[in-house]
Short mmCIF file of C-alpha atoms in Angstrom, two decimals:
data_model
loop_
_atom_site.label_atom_id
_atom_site.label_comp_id
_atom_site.label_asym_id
_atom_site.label_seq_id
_atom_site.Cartn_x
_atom_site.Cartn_y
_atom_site.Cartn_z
CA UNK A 17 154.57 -157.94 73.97
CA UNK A 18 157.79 -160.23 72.86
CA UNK A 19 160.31 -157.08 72.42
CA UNK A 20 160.86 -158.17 68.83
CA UNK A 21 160.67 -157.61 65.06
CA UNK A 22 157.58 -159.05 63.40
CA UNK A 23 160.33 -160.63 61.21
CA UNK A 24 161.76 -162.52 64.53
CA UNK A 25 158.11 -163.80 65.35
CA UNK A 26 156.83 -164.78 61.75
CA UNK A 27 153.75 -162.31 62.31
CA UNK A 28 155.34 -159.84 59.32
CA UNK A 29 152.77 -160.53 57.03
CA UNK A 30 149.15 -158.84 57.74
CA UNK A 31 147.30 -159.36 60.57
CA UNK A 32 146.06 -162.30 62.35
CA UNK A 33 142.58 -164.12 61.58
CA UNK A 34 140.21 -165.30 63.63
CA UNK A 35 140.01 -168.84 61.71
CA UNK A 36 143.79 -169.51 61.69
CA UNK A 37 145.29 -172.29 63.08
CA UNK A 38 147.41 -170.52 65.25
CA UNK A 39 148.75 -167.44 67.28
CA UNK A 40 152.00 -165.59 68.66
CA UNK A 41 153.95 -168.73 68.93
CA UNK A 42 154.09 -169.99 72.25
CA UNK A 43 157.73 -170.03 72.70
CA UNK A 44 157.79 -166.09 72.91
CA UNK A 45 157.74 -164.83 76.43
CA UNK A 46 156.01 -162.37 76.97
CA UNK A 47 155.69 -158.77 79.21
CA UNK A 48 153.46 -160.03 81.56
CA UNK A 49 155.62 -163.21 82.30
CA UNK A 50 158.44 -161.01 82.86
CA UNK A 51 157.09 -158.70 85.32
CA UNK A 52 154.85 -161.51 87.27
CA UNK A 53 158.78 -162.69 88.33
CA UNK A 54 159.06 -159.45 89.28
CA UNK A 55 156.07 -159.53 91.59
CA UNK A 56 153.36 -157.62 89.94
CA UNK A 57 149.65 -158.60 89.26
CA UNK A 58 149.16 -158.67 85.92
CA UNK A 59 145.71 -158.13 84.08
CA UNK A 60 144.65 -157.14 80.34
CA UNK A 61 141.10 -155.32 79.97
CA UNK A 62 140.62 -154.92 75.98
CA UNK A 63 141.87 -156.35 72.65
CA UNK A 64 144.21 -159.40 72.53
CA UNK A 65 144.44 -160.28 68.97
CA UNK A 66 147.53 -162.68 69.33
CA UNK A 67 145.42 -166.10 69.02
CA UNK A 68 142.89 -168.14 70.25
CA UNK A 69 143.38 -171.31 68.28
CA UNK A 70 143.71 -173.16 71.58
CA UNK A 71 143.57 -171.86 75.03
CA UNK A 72 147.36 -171.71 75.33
CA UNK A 73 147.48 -169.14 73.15
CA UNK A 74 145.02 -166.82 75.30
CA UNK A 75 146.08 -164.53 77.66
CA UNK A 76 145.52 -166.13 80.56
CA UNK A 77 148.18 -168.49 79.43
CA UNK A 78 150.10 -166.35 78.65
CA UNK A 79 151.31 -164.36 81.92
CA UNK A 80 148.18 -162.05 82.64
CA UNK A 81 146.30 -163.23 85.77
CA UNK A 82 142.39 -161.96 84.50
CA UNK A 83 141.13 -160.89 80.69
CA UNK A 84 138.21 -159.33 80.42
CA UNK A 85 138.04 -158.27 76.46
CA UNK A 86 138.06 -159.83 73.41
CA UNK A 87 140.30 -162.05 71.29
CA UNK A 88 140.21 -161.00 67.46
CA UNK A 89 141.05 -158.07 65.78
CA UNK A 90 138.00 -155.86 66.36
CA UNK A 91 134.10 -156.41 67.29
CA UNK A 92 130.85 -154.50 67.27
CA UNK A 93 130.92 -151.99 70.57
CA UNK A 94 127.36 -152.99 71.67
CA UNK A 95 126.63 -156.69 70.27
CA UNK A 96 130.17 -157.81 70.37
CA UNK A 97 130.88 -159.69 67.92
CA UNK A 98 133.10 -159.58 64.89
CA UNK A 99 132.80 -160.15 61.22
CA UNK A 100 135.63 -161.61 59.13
CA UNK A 101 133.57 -162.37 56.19
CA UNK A 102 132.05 -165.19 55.69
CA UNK A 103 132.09 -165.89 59.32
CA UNK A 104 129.93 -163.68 62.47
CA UNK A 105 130.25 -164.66 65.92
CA UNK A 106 130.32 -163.33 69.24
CA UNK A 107 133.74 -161.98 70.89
CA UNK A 108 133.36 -160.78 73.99
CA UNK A 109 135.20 -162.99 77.11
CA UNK A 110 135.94 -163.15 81.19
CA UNK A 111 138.87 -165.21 80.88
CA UNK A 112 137.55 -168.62 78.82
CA UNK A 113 133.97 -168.10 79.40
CA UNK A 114 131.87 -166.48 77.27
CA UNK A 115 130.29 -163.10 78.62
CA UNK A 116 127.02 -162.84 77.38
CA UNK A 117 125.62 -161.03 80.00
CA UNK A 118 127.51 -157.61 78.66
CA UNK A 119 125.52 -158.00 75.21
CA UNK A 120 124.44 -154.34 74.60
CA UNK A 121 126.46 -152.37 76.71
CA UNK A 122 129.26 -150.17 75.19
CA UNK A 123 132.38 -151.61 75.03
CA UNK A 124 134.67 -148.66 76.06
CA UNK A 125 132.35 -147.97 78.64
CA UNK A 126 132.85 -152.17 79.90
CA UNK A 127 136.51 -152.00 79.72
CA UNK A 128 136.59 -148.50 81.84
CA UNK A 129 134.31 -149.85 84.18
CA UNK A 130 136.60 -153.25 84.62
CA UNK A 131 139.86 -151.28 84.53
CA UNK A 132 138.69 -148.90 87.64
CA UNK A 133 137.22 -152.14 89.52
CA UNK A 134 140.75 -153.47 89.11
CA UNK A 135 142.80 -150.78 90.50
CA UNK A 136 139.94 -150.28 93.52
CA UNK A 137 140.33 -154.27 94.01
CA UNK A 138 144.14 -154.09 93.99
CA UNK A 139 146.12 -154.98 96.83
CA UNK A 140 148.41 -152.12 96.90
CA UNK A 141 151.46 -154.21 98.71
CA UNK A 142 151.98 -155.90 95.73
CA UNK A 143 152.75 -153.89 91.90
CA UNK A 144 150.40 -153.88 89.10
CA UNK A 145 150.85 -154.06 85.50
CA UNK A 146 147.25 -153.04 84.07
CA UNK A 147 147.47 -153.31 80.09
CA UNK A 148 144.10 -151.24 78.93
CA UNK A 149 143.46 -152.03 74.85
CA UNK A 150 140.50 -150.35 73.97
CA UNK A 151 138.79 -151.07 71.06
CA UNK A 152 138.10 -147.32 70.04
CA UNK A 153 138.79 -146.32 67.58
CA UNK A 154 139.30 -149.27 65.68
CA UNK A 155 136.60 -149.54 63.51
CA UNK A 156 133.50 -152.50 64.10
CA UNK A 157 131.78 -154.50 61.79
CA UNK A 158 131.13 -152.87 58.22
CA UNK A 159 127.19 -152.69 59.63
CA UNK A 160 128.28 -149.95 61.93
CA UNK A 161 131.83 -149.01 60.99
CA UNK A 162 132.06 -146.43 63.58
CA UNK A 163 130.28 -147.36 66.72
CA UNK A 164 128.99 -144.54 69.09
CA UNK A 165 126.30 -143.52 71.48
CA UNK A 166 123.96 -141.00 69.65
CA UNK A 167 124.07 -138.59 72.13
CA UNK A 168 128.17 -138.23 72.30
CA UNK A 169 127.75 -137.91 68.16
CA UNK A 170 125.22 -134.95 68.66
CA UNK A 171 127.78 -132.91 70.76
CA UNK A 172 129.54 -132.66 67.17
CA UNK A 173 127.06 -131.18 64.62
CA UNK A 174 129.63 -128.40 64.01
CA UNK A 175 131.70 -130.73 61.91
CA UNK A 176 130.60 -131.42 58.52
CA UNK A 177 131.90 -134.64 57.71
CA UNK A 178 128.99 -137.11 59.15
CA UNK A 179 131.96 -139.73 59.53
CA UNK A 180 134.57 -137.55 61.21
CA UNK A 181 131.32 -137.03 63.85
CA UNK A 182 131.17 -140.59 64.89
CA UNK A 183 135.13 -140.75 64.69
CA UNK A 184 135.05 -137.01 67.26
CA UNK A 185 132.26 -139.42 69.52
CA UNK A 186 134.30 -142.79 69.62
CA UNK A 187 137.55 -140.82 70.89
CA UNK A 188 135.18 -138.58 73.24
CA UNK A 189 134.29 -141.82 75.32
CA UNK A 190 138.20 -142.58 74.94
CA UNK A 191 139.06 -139.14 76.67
CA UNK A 192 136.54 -140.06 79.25
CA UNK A 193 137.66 -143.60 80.36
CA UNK A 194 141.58 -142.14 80.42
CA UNK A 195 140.11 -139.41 82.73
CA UNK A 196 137.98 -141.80 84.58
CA UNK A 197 141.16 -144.55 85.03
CA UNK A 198 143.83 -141.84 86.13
CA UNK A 199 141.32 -140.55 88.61
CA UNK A 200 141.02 -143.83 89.70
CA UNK A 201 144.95 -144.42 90.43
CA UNK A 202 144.67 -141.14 92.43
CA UNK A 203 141.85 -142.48 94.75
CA UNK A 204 143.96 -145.46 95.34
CA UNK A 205 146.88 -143.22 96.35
CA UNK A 206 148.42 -145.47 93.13
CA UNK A 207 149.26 -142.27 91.11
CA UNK A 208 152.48 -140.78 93.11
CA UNK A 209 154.25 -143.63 92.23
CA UNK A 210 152.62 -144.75 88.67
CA UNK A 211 153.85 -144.75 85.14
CA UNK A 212 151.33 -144.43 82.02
CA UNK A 213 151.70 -145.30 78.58
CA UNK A 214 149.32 -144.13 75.89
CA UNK A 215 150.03 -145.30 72.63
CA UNK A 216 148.44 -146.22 69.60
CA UNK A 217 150.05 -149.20 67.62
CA UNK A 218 150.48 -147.83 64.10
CA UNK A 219 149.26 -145.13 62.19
CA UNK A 220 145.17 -143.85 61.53
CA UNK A 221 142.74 -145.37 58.75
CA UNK A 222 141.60 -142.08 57.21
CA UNK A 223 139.91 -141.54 54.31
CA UNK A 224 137.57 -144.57 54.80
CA UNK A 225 140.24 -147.14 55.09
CA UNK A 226 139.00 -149.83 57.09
CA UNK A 227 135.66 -147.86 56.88
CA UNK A 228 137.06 -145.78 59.31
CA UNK A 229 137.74 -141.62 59.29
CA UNK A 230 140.92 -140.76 61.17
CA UNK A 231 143.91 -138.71 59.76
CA UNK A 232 147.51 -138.62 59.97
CA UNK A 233 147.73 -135.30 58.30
CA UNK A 234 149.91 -134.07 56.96
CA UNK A 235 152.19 -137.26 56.64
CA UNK A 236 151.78 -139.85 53.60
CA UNK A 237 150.00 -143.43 54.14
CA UNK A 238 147.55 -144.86 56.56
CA UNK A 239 147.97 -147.95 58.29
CA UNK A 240 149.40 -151.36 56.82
CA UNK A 241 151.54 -149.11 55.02
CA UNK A 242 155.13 -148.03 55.37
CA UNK A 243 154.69 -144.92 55.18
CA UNK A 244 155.51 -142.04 58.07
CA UNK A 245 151.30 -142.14 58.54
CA UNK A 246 151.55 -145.78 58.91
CA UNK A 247 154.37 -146.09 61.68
CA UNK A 248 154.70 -143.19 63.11
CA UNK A 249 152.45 -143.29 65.85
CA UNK A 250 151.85 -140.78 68.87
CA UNK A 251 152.46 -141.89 71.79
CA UNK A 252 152.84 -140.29 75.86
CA UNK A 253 154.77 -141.15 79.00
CA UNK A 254 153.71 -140.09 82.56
CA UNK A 255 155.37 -140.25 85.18
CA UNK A 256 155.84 -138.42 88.34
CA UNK A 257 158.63 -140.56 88.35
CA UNK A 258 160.21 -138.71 85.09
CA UNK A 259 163.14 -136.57 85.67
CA UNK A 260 162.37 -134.38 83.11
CA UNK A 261 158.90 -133.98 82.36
CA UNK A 262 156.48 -131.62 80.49
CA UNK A 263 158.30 -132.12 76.97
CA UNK A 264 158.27 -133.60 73.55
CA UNK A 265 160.22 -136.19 73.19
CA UNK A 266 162.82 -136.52 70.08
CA UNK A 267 164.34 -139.98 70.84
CA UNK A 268 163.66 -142.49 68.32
CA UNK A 269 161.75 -144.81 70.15
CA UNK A 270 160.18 -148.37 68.52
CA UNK A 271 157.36 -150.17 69.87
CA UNK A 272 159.27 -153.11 70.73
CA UNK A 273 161.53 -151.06 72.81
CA UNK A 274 158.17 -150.75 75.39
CA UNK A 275 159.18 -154.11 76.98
CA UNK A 276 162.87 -153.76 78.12
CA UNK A 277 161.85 -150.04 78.95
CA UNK A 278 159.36 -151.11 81.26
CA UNK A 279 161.43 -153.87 82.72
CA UNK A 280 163.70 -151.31 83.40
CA UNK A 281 161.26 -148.77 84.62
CA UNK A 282 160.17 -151.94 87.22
CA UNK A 283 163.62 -152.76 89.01
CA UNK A 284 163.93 -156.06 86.44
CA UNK A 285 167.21 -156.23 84.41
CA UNK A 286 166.66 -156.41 80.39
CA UNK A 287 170.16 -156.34 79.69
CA UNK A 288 170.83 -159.92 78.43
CA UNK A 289 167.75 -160.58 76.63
CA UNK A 290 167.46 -162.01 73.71
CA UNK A 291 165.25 -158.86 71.49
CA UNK A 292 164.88 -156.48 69.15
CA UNK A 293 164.07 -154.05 71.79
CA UNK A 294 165.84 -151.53 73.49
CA UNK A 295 166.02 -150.19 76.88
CA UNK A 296 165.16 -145.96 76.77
CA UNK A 297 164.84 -145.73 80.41
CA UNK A 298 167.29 -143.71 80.82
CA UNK A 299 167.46 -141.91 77.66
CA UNK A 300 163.71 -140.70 78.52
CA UNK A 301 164.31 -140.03 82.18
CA UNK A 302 166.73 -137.84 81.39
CA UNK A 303 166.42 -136.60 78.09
CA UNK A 304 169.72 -137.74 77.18
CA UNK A 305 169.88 -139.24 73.13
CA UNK A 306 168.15 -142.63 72.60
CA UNK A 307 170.45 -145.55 72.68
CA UNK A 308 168.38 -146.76 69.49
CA UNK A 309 170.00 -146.06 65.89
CA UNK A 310 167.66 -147.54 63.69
CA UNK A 311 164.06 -149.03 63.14
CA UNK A 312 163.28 -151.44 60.86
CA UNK A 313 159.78 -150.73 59.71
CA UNK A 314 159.19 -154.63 58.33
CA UNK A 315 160.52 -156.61 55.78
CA UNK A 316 157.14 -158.83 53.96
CA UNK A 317 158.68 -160.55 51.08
CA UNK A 318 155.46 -161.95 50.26
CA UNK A 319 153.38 -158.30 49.28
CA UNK A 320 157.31 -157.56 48.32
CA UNK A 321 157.54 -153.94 50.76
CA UNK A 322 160.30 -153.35 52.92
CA UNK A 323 161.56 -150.15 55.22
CA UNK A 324 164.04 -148.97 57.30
CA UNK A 325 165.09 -145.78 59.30
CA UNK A 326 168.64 -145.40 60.32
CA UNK A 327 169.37 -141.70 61.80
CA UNK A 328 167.86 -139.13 59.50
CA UNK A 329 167.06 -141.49 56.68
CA UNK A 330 164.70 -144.13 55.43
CA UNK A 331 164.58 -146.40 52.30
CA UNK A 332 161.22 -147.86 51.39
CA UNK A 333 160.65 -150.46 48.95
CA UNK A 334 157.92 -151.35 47.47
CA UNK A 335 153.90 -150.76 48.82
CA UNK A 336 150.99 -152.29 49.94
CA UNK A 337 147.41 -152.15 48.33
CA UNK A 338 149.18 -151.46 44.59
CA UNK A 339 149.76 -147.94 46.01
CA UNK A 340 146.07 -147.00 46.31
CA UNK A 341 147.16 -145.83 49.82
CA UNK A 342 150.31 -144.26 48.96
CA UNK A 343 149.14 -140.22 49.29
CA UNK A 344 148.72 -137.86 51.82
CA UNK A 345 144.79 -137.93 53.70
CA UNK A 346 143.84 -135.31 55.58
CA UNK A 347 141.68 -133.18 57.66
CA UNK A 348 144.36 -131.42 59.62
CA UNK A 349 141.86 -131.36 62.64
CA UNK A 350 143.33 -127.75 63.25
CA UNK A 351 140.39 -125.70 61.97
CA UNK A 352 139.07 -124.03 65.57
CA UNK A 353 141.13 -122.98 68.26
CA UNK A 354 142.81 -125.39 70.47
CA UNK A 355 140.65 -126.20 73.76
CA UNK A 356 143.34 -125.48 76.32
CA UNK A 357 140.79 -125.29 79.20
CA UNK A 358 139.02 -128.53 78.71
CA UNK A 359 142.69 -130.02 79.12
CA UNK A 360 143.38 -128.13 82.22
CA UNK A 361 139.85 -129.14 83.37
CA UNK A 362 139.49 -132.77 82.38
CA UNK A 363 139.06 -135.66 84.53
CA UNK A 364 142.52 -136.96 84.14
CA UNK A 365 143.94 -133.12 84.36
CA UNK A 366 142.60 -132.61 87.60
CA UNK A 367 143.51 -135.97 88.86
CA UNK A 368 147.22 -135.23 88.16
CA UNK A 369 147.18 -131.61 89.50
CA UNK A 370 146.75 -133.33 92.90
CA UNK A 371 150.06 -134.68 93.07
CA UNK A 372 151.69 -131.45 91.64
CA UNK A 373 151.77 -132.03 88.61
CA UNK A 374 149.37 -129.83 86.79
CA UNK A 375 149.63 -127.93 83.04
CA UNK A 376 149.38 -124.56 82.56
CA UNK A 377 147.83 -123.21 79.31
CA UNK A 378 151.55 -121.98 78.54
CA UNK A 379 152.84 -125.12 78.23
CA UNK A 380 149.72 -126.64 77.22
CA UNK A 381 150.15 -124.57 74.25
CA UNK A 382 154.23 -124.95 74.14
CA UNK A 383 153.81 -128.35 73.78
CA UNK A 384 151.35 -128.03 71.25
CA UNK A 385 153.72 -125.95 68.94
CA UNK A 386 156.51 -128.46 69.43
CA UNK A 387 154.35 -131.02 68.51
CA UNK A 388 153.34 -130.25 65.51
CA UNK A 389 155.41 -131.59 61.93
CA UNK A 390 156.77 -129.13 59.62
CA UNK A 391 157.28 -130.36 56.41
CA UNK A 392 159.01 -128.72 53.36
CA UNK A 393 157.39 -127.81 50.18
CA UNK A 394 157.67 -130.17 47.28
CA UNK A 395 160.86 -130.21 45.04
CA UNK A 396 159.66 -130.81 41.65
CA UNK A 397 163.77 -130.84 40.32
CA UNK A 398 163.52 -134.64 42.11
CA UNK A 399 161.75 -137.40 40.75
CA UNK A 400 158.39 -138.34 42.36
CA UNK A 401 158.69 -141.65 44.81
CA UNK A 402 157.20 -144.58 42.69
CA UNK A 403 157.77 -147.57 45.06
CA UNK A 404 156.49 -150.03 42.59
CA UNK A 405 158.96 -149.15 39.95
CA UNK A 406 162.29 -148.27 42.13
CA UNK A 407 162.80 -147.77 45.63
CA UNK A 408 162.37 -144.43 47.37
CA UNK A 409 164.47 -142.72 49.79
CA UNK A 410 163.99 -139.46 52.05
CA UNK A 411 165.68 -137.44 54.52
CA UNK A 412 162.87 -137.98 57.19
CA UNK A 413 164.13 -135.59 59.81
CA UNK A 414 163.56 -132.45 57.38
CA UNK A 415 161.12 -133.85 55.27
CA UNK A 416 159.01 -136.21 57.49
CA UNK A 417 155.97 -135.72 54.93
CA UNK A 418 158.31 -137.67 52.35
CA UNK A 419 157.61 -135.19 49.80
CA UNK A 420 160.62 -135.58 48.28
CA UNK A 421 162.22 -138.43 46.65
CA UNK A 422 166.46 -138.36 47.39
CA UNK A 423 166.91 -141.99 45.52
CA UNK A 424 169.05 -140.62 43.12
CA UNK A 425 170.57 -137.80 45.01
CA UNK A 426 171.91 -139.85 47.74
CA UNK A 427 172.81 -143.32 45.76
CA UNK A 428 175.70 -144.46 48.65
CA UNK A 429 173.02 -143.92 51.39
CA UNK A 430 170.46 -145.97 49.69
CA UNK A 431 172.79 -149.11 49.22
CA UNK A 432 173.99 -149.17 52.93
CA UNK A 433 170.22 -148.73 53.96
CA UNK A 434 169.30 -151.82 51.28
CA UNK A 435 171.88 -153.28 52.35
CA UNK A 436 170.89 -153.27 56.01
CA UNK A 437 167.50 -154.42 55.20
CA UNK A 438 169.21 -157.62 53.27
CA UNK A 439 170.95 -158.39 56.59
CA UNK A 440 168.14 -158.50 58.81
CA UNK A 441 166.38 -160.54 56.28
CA UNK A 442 168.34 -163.19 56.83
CA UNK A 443 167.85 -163.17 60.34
CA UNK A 444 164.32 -163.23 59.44
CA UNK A 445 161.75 -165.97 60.02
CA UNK A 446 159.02 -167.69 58.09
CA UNK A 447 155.52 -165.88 57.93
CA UNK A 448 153.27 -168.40 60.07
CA UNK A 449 150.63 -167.32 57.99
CA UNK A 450 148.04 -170.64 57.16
CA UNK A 451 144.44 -171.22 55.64
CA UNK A 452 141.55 -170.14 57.54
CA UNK A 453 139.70 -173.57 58.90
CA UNK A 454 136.32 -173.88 58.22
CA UNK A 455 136.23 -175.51 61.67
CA UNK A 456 136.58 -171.95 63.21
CA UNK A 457 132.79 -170.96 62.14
CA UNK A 458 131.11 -169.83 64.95
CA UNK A 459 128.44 -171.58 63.48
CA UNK A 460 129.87 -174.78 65.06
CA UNK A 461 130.51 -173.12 68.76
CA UNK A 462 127.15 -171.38 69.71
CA UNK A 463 128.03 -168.36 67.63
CA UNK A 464 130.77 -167.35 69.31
CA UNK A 465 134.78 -167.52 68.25
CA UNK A 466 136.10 -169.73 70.41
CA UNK A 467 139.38 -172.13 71.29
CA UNK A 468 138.19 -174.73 68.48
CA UNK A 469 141.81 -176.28 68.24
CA UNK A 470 141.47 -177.59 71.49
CA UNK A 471 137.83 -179.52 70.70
CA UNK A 472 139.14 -180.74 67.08
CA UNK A 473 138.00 -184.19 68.42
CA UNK A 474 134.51 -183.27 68.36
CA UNK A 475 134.77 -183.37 64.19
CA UNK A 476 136.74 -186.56 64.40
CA UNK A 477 133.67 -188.19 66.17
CA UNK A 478 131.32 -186.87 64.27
CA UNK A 479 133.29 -188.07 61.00
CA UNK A 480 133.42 -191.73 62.43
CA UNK A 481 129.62 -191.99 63.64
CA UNK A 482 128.57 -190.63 60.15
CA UNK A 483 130.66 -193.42 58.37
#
């Protein structure tokens, strides 16, 4: 949303909580605010999670013109509301007001629903930025981990792993709304002229992290770590737009390169901002090599882990959770044969095959092979990466799977790379990290999370009158 480094923002150490004092500092601008100046209507159906401590920080203020969604981190996908222990209260908003009314109803199913009644609504004279966050497949409250209607979990007895079941029906309903928005564009006559993103933003909780059951197999980590499985997240462009299309694309590409990109993409000019990010317009509408170098993975002095990739190499120092995340969590999700006709015949396939732009099963299953990572075996003549105790370093374009440990190897390369990471550290700001309030309970605000930094007075009465 800024174009920046976590390090630039002060939100580089863990996520933020619903009972902070604060949010994405209000001095970032953000994507929306730059492309309402260039005329578009601007609207967010899903997760915010950069503050609600007062309503400046909510996205309404913030450049979008409508939210439907909700503000924290994740909720419950039929009572919405979220848990961040000790505290439970409903999340679930139309701009400021609560929306109580959609209590029961599944929440990728709401945000589909909204997202399609936006584009029919839109006034086609004027361009739309339409930011869709789902919450699937994050996971919900640790009641029900891994919300999903029974009947989309039943379509999946043939995999063994009850979890992985609920995981298969979450992302089901996720196929569906993509299908169901893309058709929607096309009805519109929006879709000649569109660009999609689809991108996750960071790598799969497998394993039961987070109580969830994805997999980034067959690279190391899981998310919140540094690892390839915790940044290196798949991602898709589509555009009839695109020069060259039907492809996978090799340019290193960071998430805060999505804002100048799409400035560009829009007519705007990103050229003298001042960000992290970097415009791949070009580079991806022509295939030509990304104008990015390097991507610093974070730098969180407090849990003491840092990481950087500059060309075919990253450093990474140090690790999250002790290292109890630090392996390699599967299931490949390649045991049956790859369903090349439900691509083909899918909602969103069809929808696109209108405007010329249709797959065949050859490239379906081109793309597929590209796709995958190749790893090489494990050199047991290096020593094994043990971030706690020395940094590690790998040759991530062969050996994306960081199998194998080139510390030692390479010592020249993993001095300029450390010594990169002490540069940008000084750059770096302050985490903005502060207590939780115990003013935040729901409790307090009808059960729900709400704006409580903008009704702080309501304590300060109630102080006075009981002295």
């Amino acid at each position: 949303m800024t174009g920046k480094h976590p390090i630039h923002t002060g939100m580089q150490h863990g996520v933020l909580k619903c009972a902070e004092p604060r949010g994405l500092p209000l001095h970032e601008k953000l994507l929306p605010e730059y492309l309402r100046e260039l005329r578009y209507k601007t609207h967010i159906v899903g997760k915010w999670h950069l503050g609600f401590y007062t309503k400046e920080y909510t996205p309404t203020y913030r450049g979008f013109d409508s939210h439907l969604g909700f503000w924290s981190g994740h909720q419950d996908y039929f009572d919405h509301t979220a848990v961040e222990s000790p505290y439970w209260g409903l999340d679930m908003r139309r701009g400021l007001d609560t929306a109580w009314d959609l209590h029961g109803q599944y929440s990728t199913d709401i945000f589909t629903k909204h997202a399609v009644k936006l584009i029919d609504e839109h006034n086609t004279t004027d361009p739309l930025f339409l930011y869709l966050a789902h919450a699937a497949v994050h996971s919900g409250n640790p009641y029900n981990p891994l919300p999903a209607p029974d009947h989309e979990v039943a379509k999946f007895n043939h995999i063994n792993d009850y979890n992985r079941r609920r995981f298969a029906g979450m992302l089901t309903k996720l196929d569906e709304s993509v299908g169901r928005v893309v058709e929607a564009l096309r009805k519109k006559g929006m879709l000649k002229n569109s660009i999609i993103v689809f991108s996750t933003d960071n790598g799969g909780p497998p394993a039961g992290f987070n109580l969830n059951a994805g997999s980034n197999w067959p690279l190391r980590g899981t998310k919140n770590t540094l690892w390839e499985g915790g940044v290196r997240g798949a991602g898709l462009i589509w555009s009839p737009r695109l020069q060259q299309r039907g492809r996978v694309s090799r340019q290193l590409f960071h998430i805060s390169d999505w804002l100048p990109t799409l400035i560009s993409a829009a007519g705007g000019d990103p050229s003298n901002l001042n960000i992290d990010g970097v415009d791949l317009w070009g580079a991806l509408n022509d295939d030509t090599e990304s104008p990015r170098k390097a991507v610093l993975h974070n730098i969180d002095d407090i849990f003491g882990v840092s990481g950087i990739t500059d060309g075919d190499w990253k450093l990474v120092q140090g690790t999250t959770y002790n290292g109890q995340w630090d392996g390699w969590y599967g299931p490949s999700g390649r045991e049956w044969v790859y369903d090349v006709g439900g691509v083909i015949g899918s909602v969103a396939g069809r929808a696109v095959a209108t405007i010329g732009l249709s797959l065949s099963a050859e490239v379906i299953r081109r793309l597929q092979a590209e796709a995958v990572v190749k790893c090489p075996p494990r050199n047991d003549s290096v020593p094994l990466c043990k971030p706690l105790e020395s940094p590690c370093l790998f040759n991530i374009h062969k050996d994306p799977c960081e199998y194998n440990n080139l510390f030692k190897e390479f010592p020249q390369i993993a001095q300029d790379l450390q010594n990169g990471l002490k540069f940008l550290n000084v750059t770096a700001v302050l985490p903005g990290n502060l207590p939780w309030d115990d003013r935040a309970n729901p409790q307090f605000w009808d059960h729900t999370w709400t704006n409580f930094g903008n009704y702080l007075n309501v304590f300060e009465t109630a102080s006075v009158e009981a002295t």
